[in-house]
Each structure stands twice: as C-alpha cells, then as structure tokens.
Amino acid sequence: MLTIIEVEEKMSKEYKASWTAFESATQADWEAVSDYEAQFNAGLVDRLLQQFKVLDEESTPYPINRYQHSLQAATRALNDDAAEEMIIAALLHDIGDVVAPYNHGEVAAAILKPYVSEKTYWIVKHHPVFQGHYYNHYLGGDRNARENYRDSPHYEDCIYFCQHYDQCAFDPCFDSKPLEFFEPMLRRVFVKNCGHMELNERFEG
C-alpha cells in the first residue's frame, strides 16, 4: 500500500493546473481535481487512525487516557448491540480533542457528518453539553444546559449515549476491544458518503 506522501507525489505528476483562480478554471480542470480528490480521499481512514492514536497520551488526570476511553466507549456501544455507525461514533466522539479542545464535539461531528445519519451526527455534535450534566456544576457551569435541547427528537438518544457509552467509559479494569477490531467497521462506515456537503441537500449554512 502506498503511503500518503507517495500517493500525493503520484497524483502531482499526473496533472498540474495552469489556472490561478477558480473563475478561470474549466470543466476539464475540475474533472482533474475531482479525480485527485477521489484518490486522496481513499486514504481518509488511514489518516483518521493516525489522528486517533494521538489520543494515546502518556500522562492524564483521568483514570485512563482518551485513547483508552474512546476504545472503551466503542466497546460499550458494541456490547449494547448499537448500530455500526453508532459504535464508530462512540469510537471517534473525542477525536476533535486533538485540534479543537474547546469545541471537540463539533469537529468530531463534522468529520462524521457525510457518513452517518442525522441522529448520530447530532448526538456527537452535542455530546459535550449533555456530558456536562455530570461535571459542569463543579466547574462553575450549568449542569442542566442540555435542557436547552429538550425539543430535539434526539434529546433522549444523546442522554443515552452519554449515560451508557461516554461518562462511564473510564474504568481501568474494563476489557475493551483493540483499535484493530474496530478498523474494518470504520472502513465500512466511511466507504459511502453523500459527497461534498455544499452540493448536497444536507448542507447546513
């Protein structure tokens, strides 16, 4: 299998644009861009796995680190006979912590959005607010902030996600599945998508 760098080098040799602004690009130019994206995007899961492994920090004030927590959350969803996309949502729900520690739910949800249902997307996006029910009051916040979303059809599902998969997934003695177990599942969830969101009716401004 080619590395990400090798794929980029291979694609760069096949086509090089001559335009300098979108307004001067042609149909043929955009077809070349689409071909490039298709090849590059084929490595998305590999890049996600690399990013996920960054959560495997050596030192943490939690009982286990975020890598282990995420594996445990996914295993709990698996043991609960959750749908495959929900298991992957549990696996990736904190991946946004790496680059967006103050809005990680939105980042994780954005990664998942083209591949999962509206319910799963909503749960991952809002899970930090719902998770805050267990600790916001210790940090000067409102533990009942989730009540702002009571009218959502996914309100109870998000409570369930946090109660059964997230807040309880810090047990050092829990027997979690390894990342390799979830990789085929991850690839299945990410094999199909709804395309560029700006070209799709699911796009939200």
PDB file of C-alpha atoms in Angstrom:
ATOM      1  CA  MET A   1       0.000   0.000   0.000  1.00  0.00           C
ATOM      2  CA  LEU A   2       1.323   3.440  -0.920  1.00  0.00           C
ATOM      3  CA  THR A   3       1.971   5.950   1.830  1.00  0.00           C
ATOM      4  CA  ILE A   4       0.096   9.250   1.878  1.00  0.00           C
ATOM      5  CA  ILE A   5       3.220  11.062   0.620  1.00  0.00           C
ATOM      6  CA  GLU A   6       3.667   8.572  -2.231  1.00  0.00           C
ATOM      7  CA  VAL A   7       0.045   8.991  -3.276  1.00  0.00           C
ATOM      8  CA  GLU A   8       0.413  12.780  -3.298  1.00  0.00           C
ATOM      9  CA  GLU A   9       3.609  12.568  -5.370  1.00  0.00           C
ATOM     10  CA  LYS A  10       1.993  10.171  -7.838  1.00  0.00           C
ATOM     11  CA  MET A  11      -1.031  12.405  -8.310  1.00  0.00           C
ATOM     12  CA  SER A  12       1.010  15.602  -8.619  1.00  0.00           C
ATOM     13  CA  LYS A  13       2.947  14.119 -11.567  1.00  0.00           C
ATOM     14  CA  GLU A  14      -0.245  13.239 -13.424  1.00  0.00           C
ATOM     15  CA  TYR A  15      -1.771  16.709 -13.606  1.00  0.00           C
ATOM     16  CA  LYS A  16      -0.763  20.263 -12.836  1.00  0.00           C
ATOM     17  CA  ALA A  17      -3.226  23.114 -13.174  1.00  0.00           C
ATOM     18  CA  SER A  18      -2.423  26.171 -15.265  1.00  0.00           C
ATOM     19  CA  TRP A  19      -5.158  28.385 -13.827  1.00  0.00           C
ATOM     20  CA  THR A  20      -4.519  30.722 -10.884  1.00  0.00           C
ATOM     21  CA  ALA A  21      -8.098  31.446  -9.803  1.00  0.00           C
ATOM     22  CA  PHE A  22     -11.303  29.404  -9.685  1.00  0.00           C
ATOM     23  CA  GLU A  23     -13.011  31.772 -12.082  1.00  0.00           C
ATOM     24  CA  SER A  24     -10.675  30.766 -14.886  1.00  0.00           C
ATOM     25  CA  ALA A  25     -10.747  27.003 -14.318  1.00  0.00           C
ATOM     26  CA  THR A  26     -12.527  24.836 -16.892  1.00  0.00           C
ATOM     27  CA  GLN A  27     -14.703  21.735 -16.774  1.00  0.00           C
ATOM     28  CA  ALA A  28     -11.640  19.633 -17.602  1.00  0.00           C
ATOM     29  CA  ASP A  29      -9.725  21.279 -14.767  1.00  0.00           C
ATOM     30  CA  TRP A  30     -12.434  20.423 -12.252  1.00  0.00           C
ATOM     31  CA  GLU A  31     -12.653  16.866 -13.508  1.00  0.00           C
ATOM     32  CA  ALA A  32      -8.913  16.550 -12.838  1.00  0.00           C
ATOM     33  CA  VAL A  33      -9.425  17.983  -9.355  1.00  0.00           C
ATOM     34  CA  SER A  34     -12.238  15.508  -8.724  1.00  0.00           C
ATOM     35  CA  ASP A  35     -10.030  12.611  -9.821  1.00  0.00           C
ATOM     36  CA  TYR A  36      -7.271  13.826  -7.490  1.00  0.00           C
ATOM     37  CA  GLU A  37      -9.691  14.137  -4.570  1.00  0.00           C
ATOM     38  CA  ALA A  38     -11.068  10.651  -5.140  1.00  0.00           C
ATOM     39  CA  GLN A  39      -7.582   9.168  -4.916  1.00  0.00           C
ATOM     40  CA  PHE A  40      -6.551  11.286  -1.931  1.00  0.00           C
ATOM     41  CA  ASN A  41      -9.798  10.733  -0.037  1.00  0.00           C
ATOM     42  CA  ALA A  42      -9.322   6.986  -0.348  1.00  0.00           C
ATOM     43  CA  GLY A  43      -6.706   7.376   2.407  1.00  0.00           C
ATOM     44  CA  LEU A  44      -9.045   9.156   4.810  1.00  0.00           C
ATOM     45  CA  VAL A  45      -9.487   6.254   7.213  1.00  0.00           C
ATOM     46  CA  ASP A  46      -5.719   5.794   7.458  1.00  0.00           C
ATOM     47  CA  ARG A  47      -5.358   9.470   8.379  1.00  0.00           C
ATOM     48  CA  LEU A  48      -8.149   9.170  10.943  1.00  0.00           C
ATOM     49  CA  LEU A  49      -6.416   6.198  12.530  1.00  0.00           C
ATOM     50  CA  GLN A  50      -3.202   8.205  12.773  1.00  0.00           C
ATOM     51  CA  GLN A  51      -5.088  11.095  14.368  1.00  0.00           C
ATOM     52  CA  PHE A  52      -6.880   8.758  16.751  1.00  0.00           C
ATOM     53  CA  LYS A  53      -3.581   7.394  18.037  1.00  0.00           C
ATOM     54  CA  VAL A  54      -2.586  10.905  19.162  1.00  0.00           C
ATOM     55  CA  LEU A  55      -5.156  10.443  21.951  1.00  0.00           C
ATOM     56  CA  ASP A  56      -2.887   7.766  23.449  1.00  0.00           C
ATOM     57  CA  GLU A  57      -1.217  10.254  25.791  1.00  0.00           C
ATOM     58  CA  GLU A  58       1.301   9.115  28.387  1.00  0.00           C
ATOM     59  CA  SER A  59       0.071  11.297  31.232  1.00  0.00           C
ATOM     60  CA  THR A  60      -3.508  12.194  32.161  1.00  0.00           C
ATOM     61  CA  PRO A  61      -5.508  13.122  35.278  1.00  0.00           C
ATOM     62  CA  TYR A  62      -8.254  10.756  34.134  1.00  0.00           C
ATOM     63  CA  PRO A  63      -8.267   7.094  35.272  1.00  0.00           C
ATOM     64  CA  ILE A  64      -7.379   6.164  31.679  1.00  0.00           C
ATOM     65  CA  ASN A  65      -6.307   8.279  28.719  1.00  0.00           C
ATOM     66  CA  ARG A  66      -8.595   9.432  25.902  1.00  0.00           C
ATOM     67  CA  TYR A  67      -7.418   6.686  23.548  1.00  0.00           C
ATOM     68  CA  GLN A  68      -8.408   4.006  26.047  1.00  0.00           C
ATOM     69  CA  HIS A  69     -11.596   5.907  26.904  1.00  0.00           C
ATOM     70  CA  SER A  70     -12.635   6.005  23.255  1.00  0.00           C
ATOM     71  CA  LEU A  71     -11.996   2.291  22.780  1.00  0.00           C
ATOM     72  CA  GLN A  72     -13.994   1.583  25.919  1.00  0.00           C
ATOM     73  CA  ALA A  73     -16.884   3.789  24.774  1.00  0.00           C
ATOM     74  CA  ALA A  74     -16.973   1.975  21.417  1.00  0.00           C
ATOM     75  CA  THR A  75     -16.822  -1.416  23.130  1.00  0.00           C
ATOM     76  CA  ARG A  76     -19.679  -0.453  25.420  1.00  0.00           C
ATOM     77  CA  ALA A  77     -21.734   0.524  22.357  1.00  0.00           C
ATOM     78  CA  LEU A  78     -20.778  -2.784  20.725  1.00  0.00           C
ATOM     79  CA  ASN A  79     -21.828  -4.755  23.803  1.00  0.00           C
ATOM     80  CA  ASP A  80     -25.103  -2.840  23.773  1.00  0.00           C
ATOM     81  CA  ASP A  81     -25.817  -4.058  20.218  1.00  0.00           C
ATOM     82  CA  ALA A  82     -25.755  -0.486  18.914  1.00  0.00           C
ATOM     83  CA  ALA A  83     -25.816   0.156  15.176  1.00  0.00           C
ATOM     84  CA  GLU A  84     -22.421   0.068  13.499  1.00  0.00           C
ATOM     85  CA  GLU A  85     -22.349   3.802  12.805  1.00  0.00           C
ATOM     86  CA  MET A  86     -23.138   4.490  16.476  1.00  0.00           C
ATOM     87  CA  ILE A  87     -20.241   2.267  17.540  1.00  0.00           C
ATOM     88  CA  ILE A  88     -17.947   4.256  15.274  1.00  0.00           C
ATOM     89  CA  ALA A  89     -19.429   7.483  16.619  1.00  0.00           C
ATOM     90  CA  ALA A  90     -18.531   6.299  20.121  1.00  0.00           C
ATOM     91  CA  LEU A  91     -15.034   5.477  18.885  1.00  0.00           C
ATOM     92  CA  LEU A  92     -14.459   8.889  17.285  1.00  0.00           C
ATOM     93  CA  HIS A  93     -16.531  11.139  19.549  1.00  0.00           C
ATOM     94  CA  ASP A  94     -13.446  12.684  21.185  1.00  0.00           C
ATOM     95  CA  ILE A  95     -11.117  12.762  18.168  1.00  0.00           C
ATOM     96  CA  GLY A  96     -11.728  16.510  17.911  1.00  0.00           C
ATOM     97  CA  ASP A  97      -9.873  16.971  21.220  1.00  0.00           C
ATOM     98  CA  VAL A  98      -6.593  16.832  19.299  1.00  0.00           C
ATOM     99  CA  VAL A  99      -7.138  20.067  17.379  1.00  0.00           C
ATOM    100  CA  ALA A 100     -10.262  21.620  18.957  1.00  0.00           C
ATOM    101  CA  PRO A 101     -10.189  21.096  22.734  1.00  0.00           C
ATOM    102  CA  TYR A 102     -12.896  23.703  23.361  1.00  0.00           C
ATOM    103  CA  ASN A 103     -15.406  22.543  20.723  1.00  0.00           C
ATOM    104  CA  HIS A 104     -14.349  18.977  20.059  1.00  0.00           C
ATOM    105  CA  GLY A 105     -17.884  17.694  19.615  1.00  0.00           C
ATOM    106  CA  GLU A 106     -18.490  19.952  16.624  1.00  0.00           C
ATOM    107  CA  VAL A 107     -15.248  18.824  14.978  1.00  0.00           C
ATOM    108  CA  ALA A 108     -15.898  15.102  15.509  1.00  0.00           C
ATOM    109  CA  ALA A 109     -19.460  15.540  14.241  1.00  0.00           C
ATOM    110  CA  ALA A 110     -18.244  17.380  11.142  1.00  0.00           C
ATOM    111  CA  ILE A 111     -15.884  14.503  10.333  1.00  0.00           C
ATOM    112  CA  LEU A 112     -18.717  12.007  10.643  1.00  0.00           C
ATOM    113  CA  LYS A 113     -21.492  14.029   9.005  1.00  0.00           C
ATOM    114  CA  PRO A 114     -21.154  12.826   5.367  1.00  0.00           C
ATOM    115  CA  TYR A 115     -21.183   9.189   6.510  1.00  0.00           C
ATOM    116  CA  VAL A 116     -23.811   8.875   9.228  1.00  0.00           C
ATOM    117  CA  SER A 117     -27.452   9.632   9.953  1.00  0.00           C
ATOM    118  CA  GLU A 118     -28.684  12.980  11.180  1.00  0.00           C
ATOM    119  CA  LYS A 119     -29.297  11.434  14.616  1.00  0.00           C
ATOM    120  CA  THR A 120     -25.752  10.149  15.004  1.00  0.00           C
ATOM    121  CA  TYR A 121     -24.321  13.440  13.760  1.00  0.00           C
ATOM    122  CA  TRP A 122     -26.472  15.392  16.246  1.00  0.00           C
ATOM    123  CA  ILE A 123     -25.517  13.202  19.175  1.00  0.00           C
ATOM    124  CA  VAL A 124     -21.788  13.561  18.544  1.00  0.00           C
ATOM    125  CA  LYS A 125     -22.080  17.319  17.987  1.00  0.00           C
ATOM    126  CA  HIS A 126     -23.976  17.907  21.227  1.00  0.00           C
ATOM    127  CA  HIS A 127     -22.473  15.253  23.468  1.00  0.00           C
ATOM    128  CA  PRO A 128     -20.160  17.724  25.303  1.00  0.00           C
ATOM    129  CA  VAL A 129     -23.182  19.739  26.501  1.00  0.00           C
ATOM    130  CA  PHE A 130     -25.026  16.591  27.595  1.00  0.00           C
ATOM    131  CA  GLN A 131     -21.888  15.110  29.146  1.00  0.00           C
ATOM    132  CA  GLY A 132     -21.547  18.322  31.136  1.00  0.00           C
ATOM    133  CA  HIS A 133     -24.534  17.199  33.213  1.00  0.00           C
ATOM    134  CA  TYR A 134     -22.079  15.131  35.223  1.00  0.00           C
ATOM    135  CA  TYR A 135     -19.478  17.826  35.947  1.00  0.00           C
ATOM    136  CA  ASN A 136     -20.442  21.358  34.823  1.00  0.00           C
ATOM    137  CA  HIS A 137     -21.520  22.324  38.353  1.00  0.00           C
ATOM    138  CA  TYR A 138     -18.006  21.558  39.612  1.00  0.00           C
ATOM    139  CA  LEU A 139     -16.516  23.954  37.070  1.00  0.00           C
ATOM    140  CA  GLY A 140     -18.846  26.912  37.514  1.00  0.00           C
ATOM    141  CA  GLY A 141     -21.209  25.912  34.722  1.00  0.00           C
ATOM    142  CA  ASP A 142     -24.797  24.793  34.363  1.00  0.00           C
ATOM    143  CA  ARG A 143     -25.221  21.037  34.611  1.00  0.00           C
ATOM    144  CA  ASN A 144     -28.712  21.386  33.140  1.00  0.00           C
ATOM    145  CA  ALA A 145     -27.571  23.109  29.946  1.00  0.00           C
ATOM    146  CA  ARG A 146     -28.798  20.096  27.998  1.00  0.00           C
ATOM    147  CA  GLU A 147     -32.358  21.234  28.767  1.00  0.00           C
ATOM    148  CA  ASN A 148     -31.923  23.829  26.017  1.00  0.00           C
ATOM    149  CA  TYR A 149     -32.190  20.926  23.570  1.00  0.00           C
ATOM    150  CA  ARG A 150     -35.214  19.179  25.061  1.00  0.00           C
ATOM    151  CA  ASP A 151     -37.280  19.886  21.939  1.00  0.00           C
ATOM    152  CA  SER A 152     -34.844  17.935  19.747  1.00  0.00           C
ATOM    153  CA  PRO A 153     -36.017  14.489  18.611  1.00  0.00           C
ATOM    154  CA  HIS A 154     -32.520  13.269  19.543  1.00  0.00           C
ATOM    155  CA  TYR A 155     -32.567  14.587  23.123  1.00  0.00           C
ATOM    156  CA  GLU A 156     -33.160  11.243  24.830  1.00  0.00           C
ATOM    157  CA  ASP A 157     -30.761   9.451  22.477  1.00  0.00           C
ATOM    158  CA  CYS A 158     -27.976  11.860  23.404  1.00  0.00           C
ATOM    159  CA  ILE A 159     -28.672  11.337  27.106  1.00  0.00           C
ATOM    160  CA  TYR A 160     -28.468   7.584  26.500  1.00  0.00           C
ATOM    161  CA  PHE A 161     -25.178   7.921  24.586  1.00  0.00           C
ATOM    162  CA  CYS A 162     -23.569   9.884  27.401  1.00  0.00           C
ATOM    163  CA  GLN A 163     -25.015   7.749  30.187  1.00  0.00           C
ATOM    164  CA  HIS A 164     -24.176   4.332  28.756  1.00  0.00           C
ATOM    165  CA  TYR A 165     -21.207   4.886  26.416  1.00  0.00           C
ATOM    166  CA  ASP A 166     -19.345   8.051  27.426  1.00  0.00           C
ATOM    167  CA  GLN A 167     -19.443   9.110  31.090  1.00  0.00           C
ATOM    168  CA  CYS A 168     -18.979   5.537  32.321  1.00  0.00           C
ATOM    169  CA  ALA A 169     -16.083   4.662  29.976  1.00  0.00           C
ATOM    170  CA  PHE A 170     -13.194   5.397  32.340  1.00  0.00           C
ATOM    171  CA  ASP A 171     -12.864   2.012  34.008  1.00  0.00           C
ATOM    172  CA  PRO A 172      -9.231   0.771  34.037  1.00  0.00           C
ATOM    173  CA  CYS A 173     -10.465  -2.803  34.559  1.00  0.00           C
ATOM    174  CA  PHE A 174     -12.848  -2.819  31.593  1.00  0.00           C
ATOM    175  CA  ASP A 175     -11.999  -5.254  28.788  1.00  0.00           C
ATOM    176  CA  SER A 176     -12.021  -3.013  25.704  1.00  0.00           C
ATOM    177  CA  LYS A 177     -11.617  -4.223  22.150  1.00  0.00           C
ATOM    178  CA  PRO A 178      -8.373  -3.041  20.494  1.00  0.00           C
ATOM    179  CA  LEU A 179      -8.372  -0.457  17.730  1.00  0.00           C
ATOM    180  CA  GLU A 180      -7.665  -3.178  15.159  1.00  0.00           C
ATOM    181  CA  PHE A 181     -11.038  -4.732  15.991  1.00  0.00           C
ATOM    182  CA  PHE A 182     -12.878  -1.549  15.002  1.00  0.00           C
ATOM    183  CA  GLU A 183     -10.869  -0.775  11.864  1.00  0.00           C
ATOM    184  CA  PRO A 184     -12.962  -2.910   9.450  1.00  0.00           C
ATOM    185  CA  MET A 185     -16.105  -1.374  10.915  1.00  0.00           C
ATOM    186  CA  LEU A 186     -14.647   2.114  10.488  1.00  0.00           C
ATOM    187  CA  ARG A 187     -13.847   1.406   6.846  1.00  0.00           C
ATOM    188  CA  ARG A 188     -17.371   0.132   6.219  1.00  0.00           C
ATOM    189  CA  VAL A 189     -18.961   3.243   7.698  1.00  0.00           C
ATOM    190  CA  PHE A 190     -16.660   5.539   5.715  1.00  0.00           C
ATOM    191  CA  VAL A 191     -16.923   3.702   2.401  1.00  0.00           C
ATOM    192  CA  LYS A 192     -20.072   5.555   1.368  1.00  0.00           C
ATOM    193  CA  ASN A 193     -20.811   9.226   1.731  1.00  0.00           C
ATOM    194  CA  CYS A 194     -23.218  11.862   0.489  1.00  0.00           C
ATOM    195  CA  GLY A 195     -20.487  13.840  -1.275  1.00  0.00           C
ATOM    196  CA  HIS A 196     -19.472  17.454  -0.809  1.00  0.00           C
ATOM    197  CA  MET A 197     -21.929  18.981   1.620  1.00  0.00           C
ATOM    198  CA  GLU A 198     -22.173  22.217  -0.371  1.00  0.00           C
ATOM    199  CA  LEU A 199     -23.517  20.190  -3.303  1.00  0.00           C
ATOM    200  CA  ASN A 200     -25.905  18.178  -1.155  1.00  0.00           C
ATOM    201  CA  GLU A 201     -29.272  18.973   0.353  1.00  0.00           C
ATOM    202  CA  ARG A 202     -27.916  18.021   3.811  1.00  0.00           C
ATOM    203  CA  PHE A 203     -25.620  21.043   3.740  1.00  0.00           C
ATOM    204  CA  GLU A 204     -26.313  23.499   6.535  1.00  0.00           C
ATOM    205  CA  GLY A 205     -25.100  27.073   6.324  1.00  0.00           C
TER     206      GLY A 205
END
